[in-house]
JSON list of C-alpha atoms in Angstrom, two decimals:
[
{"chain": "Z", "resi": 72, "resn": "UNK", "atom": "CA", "xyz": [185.22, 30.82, -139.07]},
{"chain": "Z", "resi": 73, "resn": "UNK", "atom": "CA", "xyz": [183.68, 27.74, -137.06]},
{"chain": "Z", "resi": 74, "resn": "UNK", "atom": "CA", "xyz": [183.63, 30.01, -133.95]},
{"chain": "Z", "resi": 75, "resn": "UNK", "atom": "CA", "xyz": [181.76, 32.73, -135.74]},
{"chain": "Z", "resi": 76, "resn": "UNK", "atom": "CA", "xyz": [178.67, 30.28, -137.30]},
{"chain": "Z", "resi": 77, "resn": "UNK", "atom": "CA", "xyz": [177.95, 28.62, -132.97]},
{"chain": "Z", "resi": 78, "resn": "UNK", "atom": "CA", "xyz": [176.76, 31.52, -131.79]},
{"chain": "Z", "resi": 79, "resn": "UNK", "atom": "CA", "xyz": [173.94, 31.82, -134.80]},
{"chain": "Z", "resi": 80, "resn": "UNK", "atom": "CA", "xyz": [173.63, 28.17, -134.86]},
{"chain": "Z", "resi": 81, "resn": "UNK", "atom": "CA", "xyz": [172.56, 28.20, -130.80]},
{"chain": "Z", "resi": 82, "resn": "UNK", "atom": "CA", "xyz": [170.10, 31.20, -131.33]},
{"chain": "Z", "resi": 83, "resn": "UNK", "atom": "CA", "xyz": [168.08, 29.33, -134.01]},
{"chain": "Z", "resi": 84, "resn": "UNK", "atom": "CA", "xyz": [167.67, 26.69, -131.78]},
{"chain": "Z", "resi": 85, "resn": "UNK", "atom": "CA", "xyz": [166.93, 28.47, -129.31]},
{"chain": "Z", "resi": 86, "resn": "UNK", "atom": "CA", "xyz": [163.77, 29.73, -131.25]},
{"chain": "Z", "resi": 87, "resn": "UNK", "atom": "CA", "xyz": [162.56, 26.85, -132.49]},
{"chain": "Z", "resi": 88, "resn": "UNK", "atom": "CA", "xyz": [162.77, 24.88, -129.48]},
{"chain": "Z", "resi": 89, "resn": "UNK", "atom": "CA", "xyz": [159.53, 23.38, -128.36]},
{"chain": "Z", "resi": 90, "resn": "UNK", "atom": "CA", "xyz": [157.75, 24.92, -130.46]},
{"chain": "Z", "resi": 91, "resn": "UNK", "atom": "CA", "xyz": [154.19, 24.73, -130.90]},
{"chain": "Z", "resi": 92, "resn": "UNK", "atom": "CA", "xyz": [152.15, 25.97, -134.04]},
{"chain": "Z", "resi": 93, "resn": "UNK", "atom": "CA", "xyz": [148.32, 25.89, -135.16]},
{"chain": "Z", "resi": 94, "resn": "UNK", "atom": "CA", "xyz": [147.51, 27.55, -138.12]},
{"chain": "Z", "resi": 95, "resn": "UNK", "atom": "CA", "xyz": [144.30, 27.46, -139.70]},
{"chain": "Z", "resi": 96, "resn": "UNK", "atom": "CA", "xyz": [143.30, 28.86, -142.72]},
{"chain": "Z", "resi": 97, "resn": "UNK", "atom": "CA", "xyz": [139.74, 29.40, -144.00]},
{"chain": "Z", "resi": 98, "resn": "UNK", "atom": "CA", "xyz": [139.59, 27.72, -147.81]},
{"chain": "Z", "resi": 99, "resn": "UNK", "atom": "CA", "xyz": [137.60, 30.88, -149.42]},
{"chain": "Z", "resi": 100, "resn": "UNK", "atom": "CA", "xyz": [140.24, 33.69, -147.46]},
{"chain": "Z", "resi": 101, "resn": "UNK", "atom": "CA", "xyz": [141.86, 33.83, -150.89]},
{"chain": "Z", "resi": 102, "resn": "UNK", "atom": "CA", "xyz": [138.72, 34.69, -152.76]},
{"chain": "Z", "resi": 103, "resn": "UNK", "atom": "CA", "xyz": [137.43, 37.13, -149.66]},
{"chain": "Z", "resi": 104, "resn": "UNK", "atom": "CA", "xyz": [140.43, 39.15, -149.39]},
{"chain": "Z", "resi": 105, "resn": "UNK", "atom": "CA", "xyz": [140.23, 39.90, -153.33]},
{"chain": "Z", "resi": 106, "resn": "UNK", "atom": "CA", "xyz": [137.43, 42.45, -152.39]},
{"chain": "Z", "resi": 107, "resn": "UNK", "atom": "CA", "xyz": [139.44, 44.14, -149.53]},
{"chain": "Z", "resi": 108, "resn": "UNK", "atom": "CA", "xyz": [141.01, 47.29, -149.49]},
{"chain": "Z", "resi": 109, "resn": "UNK", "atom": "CA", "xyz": [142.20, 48.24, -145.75]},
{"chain": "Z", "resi": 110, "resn": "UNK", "atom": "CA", "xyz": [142.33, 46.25, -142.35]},
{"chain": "Z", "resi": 111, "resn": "UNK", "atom": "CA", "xyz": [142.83, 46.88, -139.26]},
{"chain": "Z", "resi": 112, "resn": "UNK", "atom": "CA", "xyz": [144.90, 45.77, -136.06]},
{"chain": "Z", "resi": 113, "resn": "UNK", "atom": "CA", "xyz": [143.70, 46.31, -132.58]},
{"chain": "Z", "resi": 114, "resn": "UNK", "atom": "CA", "xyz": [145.26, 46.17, -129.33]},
{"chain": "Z", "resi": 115, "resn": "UNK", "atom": "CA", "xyz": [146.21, 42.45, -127.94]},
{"chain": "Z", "resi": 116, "resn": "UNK", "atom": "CA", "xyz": [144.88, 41.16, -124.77]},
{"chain": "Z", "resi": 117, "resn": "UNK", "atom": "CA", "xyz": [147.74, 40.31, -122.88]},
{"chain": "Z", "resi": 118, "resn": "UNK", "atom": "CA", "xyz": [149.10, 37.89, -119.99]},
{"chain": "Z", "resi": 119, "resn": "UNK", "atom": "CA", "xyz": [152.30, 38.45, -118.63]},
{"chain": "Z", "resi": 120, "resn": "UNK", "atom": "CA", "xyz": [153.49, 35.66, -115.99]},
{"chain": "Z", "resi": 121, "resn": "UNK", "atom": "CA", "xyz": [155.86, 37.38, -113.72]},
{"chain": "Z", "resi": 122, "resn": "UNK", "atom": "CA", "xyz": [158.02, 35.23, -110.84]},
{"chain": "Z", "resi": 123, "resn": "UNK", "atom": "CA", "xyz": [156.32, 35.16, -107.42]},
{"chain": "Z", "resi": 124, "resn": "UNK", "atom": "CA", "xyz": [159.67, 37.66, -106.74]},
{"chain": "Z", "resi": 125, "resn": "UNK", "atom": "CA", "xyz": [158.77, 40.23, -109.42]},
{"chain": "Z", "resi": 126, "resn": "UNK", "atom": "CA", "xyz": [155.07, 39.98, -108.04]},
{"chain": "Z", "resi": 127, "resn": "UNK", "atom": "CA", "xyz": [155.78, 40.83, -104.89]},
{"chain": "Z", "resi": 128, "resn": "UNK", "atom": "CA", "xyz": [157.25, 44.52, -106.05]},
{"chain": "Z", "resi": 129, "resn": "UNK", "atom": "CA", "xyz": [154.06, 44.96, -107.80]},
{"chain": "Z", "resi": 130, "resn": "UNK", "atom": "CA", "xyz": [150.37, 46.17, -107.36]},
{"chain": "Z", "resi": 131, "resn": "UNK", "atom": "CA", "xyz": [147.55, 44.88, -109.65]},
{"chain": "Z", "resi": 132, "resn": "UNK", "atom": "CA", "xyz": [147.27, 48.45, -110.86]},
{"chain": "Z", "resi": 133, "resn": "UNK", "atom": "CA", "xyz": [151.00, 48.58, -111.88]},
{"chain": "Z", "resi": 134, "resn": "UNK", "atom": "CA", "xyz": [150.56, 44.66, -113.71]},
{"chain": "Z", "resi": 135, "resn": "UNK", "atom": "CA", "xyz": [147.37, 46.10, -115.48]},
{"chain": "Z", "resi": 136, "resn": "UNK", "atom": "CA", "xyz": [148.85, 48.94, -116.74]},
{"chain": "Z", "resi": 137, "resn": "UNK", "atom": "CA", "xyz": [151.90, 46.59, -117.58]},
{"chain": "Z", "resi": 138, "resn": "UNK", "atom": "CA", "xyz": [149.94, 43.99, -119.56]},
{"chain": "Z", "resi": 139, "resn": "UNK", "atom": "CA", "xyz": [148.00, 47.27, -121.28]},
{"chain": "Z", "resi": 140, "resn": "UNK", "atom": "CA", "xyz": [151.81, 48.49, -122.36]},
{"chain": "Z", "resi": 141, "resn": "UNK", "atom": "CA", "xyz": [152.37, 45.12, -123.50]},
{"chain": "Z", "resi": 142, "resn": "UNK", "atom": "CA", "xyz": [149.45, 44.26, -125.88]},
{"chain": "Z", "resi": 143, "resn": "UNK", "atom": "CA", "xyz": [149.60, 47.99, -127.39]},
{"chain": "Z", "resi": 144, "resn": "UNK", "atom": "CA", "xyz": [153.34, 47.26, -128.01]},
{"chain": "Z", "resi": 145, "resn": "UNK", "atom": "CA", "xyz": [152.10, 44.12, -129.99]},
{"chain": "Z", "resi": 146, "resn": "UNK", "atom": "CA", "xyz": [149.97, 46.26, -131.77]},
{"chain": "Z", "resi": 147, "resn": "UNK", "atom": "CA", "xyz": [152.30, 48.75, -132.70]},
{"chain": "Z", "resi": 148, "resn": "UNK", "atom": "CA", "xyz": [154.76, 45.82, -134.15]},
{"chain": "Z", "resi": 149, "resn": "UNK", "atom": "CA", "xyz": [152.62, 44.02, -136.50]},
{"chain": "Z", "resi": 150, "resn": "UNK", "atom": "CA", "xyz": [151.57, 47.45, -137.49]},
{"chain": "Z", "resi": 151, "resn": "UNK", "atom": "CA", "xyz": [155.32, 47.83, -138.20]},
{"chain": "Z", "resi": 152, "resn": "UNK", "atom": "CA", "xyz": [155.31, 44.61, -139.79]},
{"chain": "Z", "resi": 153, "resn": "UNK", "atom": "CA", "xyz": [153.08, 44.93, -142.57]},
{"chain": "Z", "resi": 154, "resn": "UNK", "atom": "CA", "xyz": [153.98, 48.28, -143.70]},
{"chain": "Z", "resi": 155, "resn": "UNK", "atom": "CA", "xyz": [157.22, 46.37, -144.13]},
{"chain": "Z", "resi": 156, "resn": "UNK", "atom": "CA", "xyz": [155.71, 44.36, -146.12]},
{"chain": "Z", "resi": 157, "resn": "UNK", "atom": "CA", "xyz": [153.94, 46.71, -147.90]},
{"chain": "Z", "resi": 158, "resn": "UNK", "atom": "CA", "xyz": [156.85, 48.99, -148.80]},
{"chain": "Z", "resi": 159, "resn": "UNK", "atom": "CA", "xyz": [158.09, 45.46, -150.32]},
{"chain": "Z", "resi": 160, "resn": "UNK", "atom": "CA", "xyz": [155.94, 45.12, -152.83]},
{"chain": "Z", "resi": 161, "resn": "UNK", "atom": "CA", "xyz": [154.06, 42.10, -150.83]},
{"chain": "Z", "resi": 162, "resn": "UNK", "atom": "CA", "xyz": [150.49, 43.83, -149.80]},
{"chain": "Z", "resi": 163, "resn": "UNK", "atom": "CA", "xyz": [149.55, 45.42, -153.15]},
{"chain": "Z", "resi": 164, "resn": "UNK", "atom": "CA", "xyz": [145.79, 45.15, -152.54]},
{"chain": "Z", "resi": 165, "resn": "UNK", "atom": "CA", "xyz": [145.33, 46.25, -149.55]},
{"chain": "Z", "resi": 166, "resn": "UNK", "atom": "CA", "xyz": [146.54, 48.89, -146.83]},
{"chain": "Z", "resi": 167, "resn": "UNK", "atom": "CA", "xyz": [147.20, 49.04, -143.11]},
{"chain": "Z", "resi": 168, "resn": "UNK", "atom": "CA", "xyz": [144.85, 51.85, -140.99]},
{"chain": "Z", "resi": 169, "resn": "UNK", "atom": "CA", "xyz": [147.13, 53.45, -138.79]},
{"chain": "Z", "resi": 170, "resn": "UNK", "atom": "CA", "xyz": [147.20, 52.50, -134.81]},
{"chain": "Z", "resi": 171, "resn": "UNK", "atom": "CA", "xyz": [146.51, 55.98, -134.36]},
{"chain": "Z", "resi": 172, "resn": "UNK", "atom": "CA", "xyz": [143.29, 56.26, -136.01]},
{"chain": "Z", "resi": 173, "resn": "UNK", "atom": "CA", "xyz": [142.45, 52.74, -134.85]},
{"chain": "Z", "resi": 174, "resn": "UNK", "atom": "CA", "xyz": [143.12, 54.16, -131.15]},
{"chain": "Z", "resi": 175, "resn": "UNK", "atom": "CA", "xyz": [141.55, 57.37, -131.91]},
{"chain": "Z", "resi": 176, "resn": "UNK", "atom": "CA", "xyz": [138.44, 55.96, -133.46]},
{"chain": "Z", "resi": 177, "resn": "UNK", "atom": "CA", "xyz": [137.70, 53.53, -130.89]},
{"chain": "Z", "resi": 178, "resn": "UNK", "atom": "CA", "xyz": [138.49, 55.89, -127.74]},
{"chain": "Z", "resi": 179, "resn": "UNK", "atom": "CA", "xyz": [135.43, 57.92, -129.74]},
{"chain": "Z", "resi": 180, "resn": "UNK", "atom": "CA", "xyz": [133.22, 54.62, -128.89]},
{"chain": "Z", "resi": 181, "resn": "UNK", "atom": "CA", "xyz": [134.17, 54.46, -125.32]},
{"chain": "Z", "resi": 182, "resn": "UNK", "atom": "CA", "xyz": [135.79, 51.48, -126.33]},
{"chain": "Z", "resi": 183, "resn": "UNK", "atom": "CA", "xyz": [139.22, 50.94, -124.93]},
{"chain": "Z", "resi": 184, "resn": "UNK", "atom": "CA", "xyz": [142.09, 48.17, -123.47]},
{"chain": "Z", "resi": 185, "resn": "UNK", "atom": "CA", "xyz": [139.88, 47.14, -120.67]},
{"chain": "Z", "resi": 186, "resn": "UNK", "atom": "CA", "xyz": [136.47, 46.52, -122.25]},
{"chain": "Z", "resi": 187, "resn": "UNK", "atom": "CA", "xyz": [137.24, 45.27, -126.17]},
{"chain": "Z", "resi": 188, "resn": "UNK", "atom": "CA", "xyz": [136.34, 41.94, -125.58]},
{"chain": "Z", "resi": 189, "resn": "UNK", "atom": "CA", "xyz": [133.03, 42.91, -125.18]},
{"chain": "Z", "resi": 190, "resn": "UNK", "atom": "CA", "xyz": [132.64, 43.56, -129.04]},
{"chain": "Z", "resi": 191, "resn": "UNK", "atom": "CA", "xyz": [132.75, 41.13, -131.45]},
{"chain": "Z", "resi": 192, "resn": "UNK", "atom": "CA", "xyz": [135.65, 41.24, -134.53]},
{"chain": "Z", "resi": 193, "resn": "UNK", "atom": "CA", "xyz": [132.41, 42.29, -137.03]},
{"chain": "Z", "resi": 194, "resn": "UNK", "atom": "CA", "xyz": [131.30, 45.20, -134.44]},
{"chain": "Z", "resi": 195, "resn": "UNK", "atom": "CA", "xyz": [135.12, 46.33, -134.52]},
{"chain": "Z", "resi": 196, "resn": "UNK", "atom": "CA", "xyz": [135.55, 45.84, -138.02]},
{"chain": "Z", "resi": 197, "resn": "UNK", "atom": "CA", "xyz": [132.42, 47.77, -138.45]},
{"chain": "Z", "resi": 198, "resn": "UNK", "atom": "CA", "xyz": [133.37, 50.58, -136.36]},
{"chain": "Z", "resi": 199, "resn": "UNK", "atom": "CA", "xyz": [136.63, 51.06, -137.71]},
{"chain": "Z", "resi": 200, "resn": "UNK", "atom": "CA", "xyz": [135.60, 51.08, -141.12]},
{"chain": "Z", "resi": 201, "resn": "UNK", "atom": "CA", "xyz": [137.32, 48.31, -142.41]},
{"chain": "Z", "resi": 202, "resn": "UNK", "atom": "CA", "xyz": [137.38, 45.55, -144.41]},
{"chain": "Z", "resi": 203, "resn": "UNK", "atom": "CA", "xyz": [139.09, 42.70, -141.88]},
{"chain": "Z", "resi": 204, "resn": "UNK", "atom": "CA", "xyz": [140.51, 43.34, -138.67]},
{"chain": "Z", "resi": 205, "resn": "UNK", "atom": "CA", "xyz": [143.42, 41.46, -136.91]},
{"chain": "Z", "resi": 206, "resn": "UNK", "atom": "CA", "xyz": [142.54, 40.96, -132.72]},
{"chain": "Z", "resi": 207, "resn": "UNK", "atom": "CA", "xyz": [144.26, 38.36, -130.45]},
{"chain": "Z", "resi": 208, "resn": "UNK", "atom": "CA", "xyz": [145.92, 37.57, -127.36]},
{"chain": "Z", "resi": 209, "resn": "UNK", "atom": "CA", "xyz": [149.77, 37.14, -126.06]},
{"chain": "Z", "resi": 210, "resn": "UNK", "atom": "CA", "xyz": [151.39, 35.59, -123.23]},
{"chain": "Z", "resi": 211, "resn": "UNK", "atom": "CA", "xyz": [154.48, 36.25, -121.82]},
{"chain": "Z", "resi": 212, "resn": "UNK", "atom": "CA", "xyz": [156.86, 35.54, -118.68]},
{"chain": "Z", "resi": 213, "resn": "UNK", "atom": "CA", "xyz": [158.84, 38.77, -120.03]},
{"chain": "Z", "resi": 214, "resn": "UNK", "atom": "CA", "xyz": [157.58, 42.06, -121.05]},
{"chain": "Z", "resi": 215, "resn": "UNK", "atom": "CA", "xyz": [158.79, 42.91, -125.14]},
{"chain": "Z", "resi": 216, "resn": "UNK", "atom": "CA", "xyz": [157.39, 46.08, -125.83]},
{"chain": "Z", "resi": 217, "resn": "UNK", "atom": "CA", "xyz": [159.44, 49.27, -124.89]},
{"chain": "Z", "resi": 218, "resn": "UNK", "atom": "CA", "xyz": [156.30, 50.79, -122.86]},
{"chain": "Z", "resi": 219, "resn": "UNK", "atom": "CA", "xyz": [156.54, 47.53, -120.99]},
{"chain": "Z", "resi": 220, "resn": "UNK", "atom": "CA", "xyz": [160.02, 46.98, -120.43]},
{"chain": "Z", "resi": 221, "resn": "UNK", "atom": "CA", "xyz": [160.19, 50.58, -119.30]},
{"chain": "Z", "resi": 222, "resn": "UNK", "atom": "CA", "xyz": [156.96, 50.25, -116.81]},
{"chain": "Z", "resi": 223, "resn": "UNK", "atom": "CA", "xyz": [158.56, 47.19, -115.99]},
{"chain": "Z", "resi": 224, "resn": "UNK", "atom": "CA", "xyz": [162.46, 48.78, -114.98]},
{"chain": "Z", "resi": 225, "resn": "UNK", "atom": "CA", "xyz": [161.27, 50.83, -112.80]},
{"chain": "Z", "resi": 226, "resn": "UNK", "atom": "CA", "xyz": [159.88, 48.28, -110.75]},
{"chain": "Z", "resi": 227, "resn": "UNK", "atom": "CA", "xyz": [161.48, 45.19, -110.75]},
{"chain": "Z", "resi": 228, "resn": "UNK", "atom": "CA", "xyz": [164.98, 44.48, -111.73]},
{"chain": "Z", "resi": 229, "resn": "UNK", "atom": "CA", "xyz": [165.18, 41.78, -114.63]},
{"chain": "Z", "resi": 230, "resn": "UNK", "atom": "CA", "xyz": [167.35, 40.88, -117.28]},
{"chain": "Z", "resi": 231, "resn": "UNK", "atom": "CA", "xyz": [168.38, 37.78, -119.81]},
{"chain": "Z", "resi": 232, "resn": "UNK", "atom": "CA", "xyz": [166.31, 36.41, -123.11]},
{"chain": "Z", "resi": 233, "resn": "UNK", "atom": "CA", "xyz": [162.38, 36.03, -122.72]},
{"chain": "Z", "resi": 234, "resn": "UNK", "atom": "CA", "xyz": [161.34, 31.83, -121.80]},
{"chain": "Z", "resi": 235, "resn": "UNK", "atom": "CA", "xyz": [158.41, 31.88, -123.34]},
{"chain": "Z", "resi": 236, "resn": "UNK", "atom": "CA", "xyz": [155.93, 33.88, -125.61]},
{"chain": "Z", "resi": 237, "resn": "UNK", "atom": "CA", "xyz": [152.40, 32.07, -126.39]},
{"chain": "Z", "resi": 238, "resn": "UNK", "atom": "CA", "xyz": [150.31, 34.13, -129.39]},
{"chain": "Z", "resi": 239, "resn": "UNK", "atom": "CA", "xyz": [146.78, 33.67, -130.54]},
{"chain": "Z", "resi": 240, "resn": "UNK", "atom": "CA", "xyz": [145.72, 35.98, -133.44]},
{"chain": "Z", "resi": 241, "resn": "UNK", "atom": "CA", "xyz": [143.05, 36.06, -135.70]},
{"chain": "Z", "resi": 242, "resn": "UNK", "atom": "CA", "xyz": [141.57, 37.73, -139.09]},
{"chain": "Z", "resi": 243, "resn": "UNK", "atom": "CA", "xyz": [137.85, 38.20, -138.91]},
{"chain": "Z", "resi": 244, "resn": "UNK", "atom": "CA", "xyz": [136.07, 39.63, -141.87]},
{"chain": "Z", "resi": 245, "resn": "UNK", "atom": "CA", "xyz": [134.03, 42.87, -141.25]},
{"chain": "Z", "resi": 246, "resn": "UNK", "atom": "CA", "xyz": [131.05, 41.84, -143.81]},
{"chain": "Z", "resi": 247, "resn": "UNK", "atom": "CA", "xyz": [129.66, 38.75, -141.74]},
{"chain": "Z", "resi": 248, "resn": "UNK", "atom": "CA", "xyz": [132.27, 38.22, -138.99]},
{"chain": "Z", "resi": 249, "resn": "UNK", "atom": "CA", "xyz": [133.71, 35.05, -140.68]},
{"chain": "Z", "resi": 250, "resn": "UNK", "atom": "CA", "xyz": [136.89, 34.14, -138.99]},
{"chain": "Z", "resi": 251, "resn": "UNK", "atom": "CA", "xyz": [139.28, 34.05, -141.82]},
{"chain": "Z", "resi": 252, "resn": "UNK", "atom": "CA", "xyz": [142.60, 33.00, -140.15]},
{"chain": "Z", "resi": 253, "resn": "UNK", "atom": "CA", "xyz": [144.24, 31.92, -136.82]},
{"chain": "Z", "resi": 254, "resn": "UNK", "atom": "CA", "xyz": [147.44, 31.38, -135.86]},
{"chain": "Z", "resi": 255, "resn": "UNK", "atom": "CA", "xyz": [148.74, 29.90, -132.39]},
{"chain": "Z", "resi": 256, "resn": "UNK", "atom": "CA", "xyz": [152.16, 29.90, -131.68]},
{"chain": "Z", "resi": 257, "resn": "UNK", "atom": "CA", "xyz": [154.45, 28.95, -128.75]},
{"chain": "Z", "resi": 258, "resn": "UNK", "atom": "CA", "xyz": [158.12, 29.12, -128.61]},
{"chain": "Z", "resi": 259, "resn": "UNK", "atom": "CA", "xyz": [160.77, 29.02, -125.90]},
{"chain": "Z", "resi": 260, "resn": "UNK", "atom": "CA", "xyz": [163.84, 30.18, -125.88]},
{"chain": "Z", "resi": 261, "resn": "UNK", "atom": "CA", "xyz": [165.29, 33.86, -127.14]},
{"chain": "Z", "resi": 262, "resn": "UNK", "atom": "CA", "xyz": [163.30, 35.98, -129.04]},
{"chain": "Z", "resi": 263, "resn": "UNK", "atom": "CA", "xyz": [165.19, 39.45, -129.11]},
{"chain": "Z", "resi": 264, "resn": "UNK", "atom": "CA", "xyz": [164.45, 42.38, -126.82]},
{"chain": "Z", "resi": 265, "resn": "UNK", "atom": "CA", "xyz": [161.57, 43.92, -128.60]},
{"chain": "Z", "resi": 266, "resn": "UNK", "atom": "CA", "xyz": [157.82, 43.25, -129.72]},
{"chain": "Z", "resi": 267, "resn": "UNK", "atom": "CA", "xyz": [159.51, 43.77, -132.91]},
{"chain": "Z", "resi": 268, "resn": "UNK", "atom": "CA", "xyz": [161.76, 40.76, -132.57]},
{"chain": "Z", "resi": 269, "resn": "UNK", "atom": "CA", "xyz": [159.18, 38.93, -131.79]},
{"chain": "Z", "resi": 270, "resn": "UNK", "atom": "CA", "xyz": [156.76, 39.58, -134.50]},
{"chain": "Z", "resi": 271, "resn": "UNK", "atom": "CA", "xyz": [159.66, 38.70, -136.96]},
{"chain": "Z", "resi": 272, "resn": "UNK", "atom": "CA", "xyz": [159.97, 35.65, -135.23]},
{"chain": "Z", "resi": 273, "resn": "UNK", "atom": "CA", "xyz": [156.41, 34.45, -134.93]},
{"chain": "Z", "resi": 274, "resn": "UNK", "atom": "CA", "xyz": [155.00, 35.53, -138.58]},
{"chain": "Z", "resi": 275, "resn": "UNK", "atom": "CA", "xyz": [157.96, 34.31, -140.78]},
{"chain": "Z", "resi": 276, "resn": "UNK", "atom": "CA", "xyz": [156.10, 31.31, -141.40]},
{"chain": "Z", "resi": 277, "resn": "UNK", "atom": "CA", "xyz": [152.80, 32.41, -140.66]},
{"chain": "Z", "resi": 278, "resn": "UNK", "atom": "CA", "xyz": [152.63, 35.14, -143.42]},
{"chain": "Z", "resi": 279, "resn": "UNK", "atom": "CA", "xyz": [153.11, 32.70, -145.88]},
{"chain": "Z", "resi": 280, "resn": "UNK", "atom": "CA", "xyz": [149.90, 31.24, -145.62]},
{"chain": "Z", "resi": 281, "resn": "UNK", "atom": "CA", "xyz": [148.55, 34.82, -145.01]},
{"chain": "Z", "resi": 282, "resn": "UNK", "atom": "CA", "xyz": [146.24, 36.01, -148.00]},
{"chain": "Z", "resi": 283, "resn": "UNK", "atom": "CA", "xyz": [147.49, 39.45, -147.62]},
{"chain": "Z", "resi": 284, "resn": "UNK", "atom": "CA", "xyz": [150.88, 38.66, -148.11]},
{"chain": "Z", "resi": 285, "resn": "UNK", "atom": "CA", "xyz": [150.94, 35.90, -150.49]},
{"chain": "Z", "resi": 286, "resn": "UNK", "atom": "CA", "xyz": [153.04, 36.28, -153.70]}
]
């Protein structure tokens, strides 16, 4: 039995080695999110910090497209991640747009991977139709997302756990813009072989300080 409880014991330590965490919490979020009734999640600007190696087998069209892959597949996770939480019983106040319409909706604005930082969280909010939307940023030396990894595999060989994963996200409300929420996170060490490993990883503490999923 001793053998069986190592391998579990060296993967939590693994996660929680050096890691880094800034969460900040605005004191009325509580009271604002009483009022709403959907957000929204849009893509994540992403970073991802290949070897000099892995560079080399690479144009700057192919990383772009990459890092595009990558932030949508973050997208597409936490998306996943609150509808968890919503079949749970957690969310009961408010619901999750779909990516789909979210993608859909802004493509109709000309507004896209490449140019979103040009709007603020209240024009997106706006636009979308929402109450709050959830935007950020995510830095990684190892693709997570199964767009990536597959853009990714057909370039450059790679393999073993990801080193490092740095994620900034925020909750902005859509009435004045009012930045409701941040979280920044760093970990090294293993973090699964999906976005959706990741996301587990990085919001089990997080969403308890989350309005939206508070119990």
């Amino acid at each position: 039995m001793k053998n069986f409880y190592v391998p579990i014991l060296l993967f939590a330590f693994l996660i929680n080695v050096n890691a880094q965490t800034n969460l900040y919490e605005n004191p009325e979020f509580d009271d604002i999110a009483k009022s709403h009734r959907i957000i929204a999640i849009v893509p994540f600007k992403t970073k991802v910090k290949l070897r000099p190696k892995q560079m080399k087998d690479m144009t700057s069209e192919q990383l772009d497209r990459l890092e595009k892959a990558e932030g949508e597949g973050i997208q597409t996770a936490l998306y996943s991640w609150f509808l968890k939480r919503k079949k749970r019983g957690d969310m009961k106040t408010v619901d999750i747009q779909d990516v789909r319409t979210t993608t859909a909706i802004l493509n109709k604005k000309d507004i896209n991977y490449d140019n979103i930082l040009d709007y603020t969280p209240q024009e997106l909010a706006q636009i979308l139709g929402v109450d709050s939307v959830i935007s950020g940023d995510f830095e990684t030396n190892k693709p997570m997302s199964e767009g990536a990894s597959l853009a990714l595999g057909l370039l450059v060989g790679f393999g073993g756990a990801t080193n490092s994963a740095l994620i900034n996200m925020s909750v902005h409300n859509a009435e004045n813009g009012t930045l409701l929420w941040n979280y920044n996170k760093k970990v090294n060490g293993g973090l699964g072989s999906s976005s959706e490993d990741l996301i587990n990883v990085l919001m089990r503490k997080a969403s308890r300080r989350l309005s939206y999923t508070k119990n």
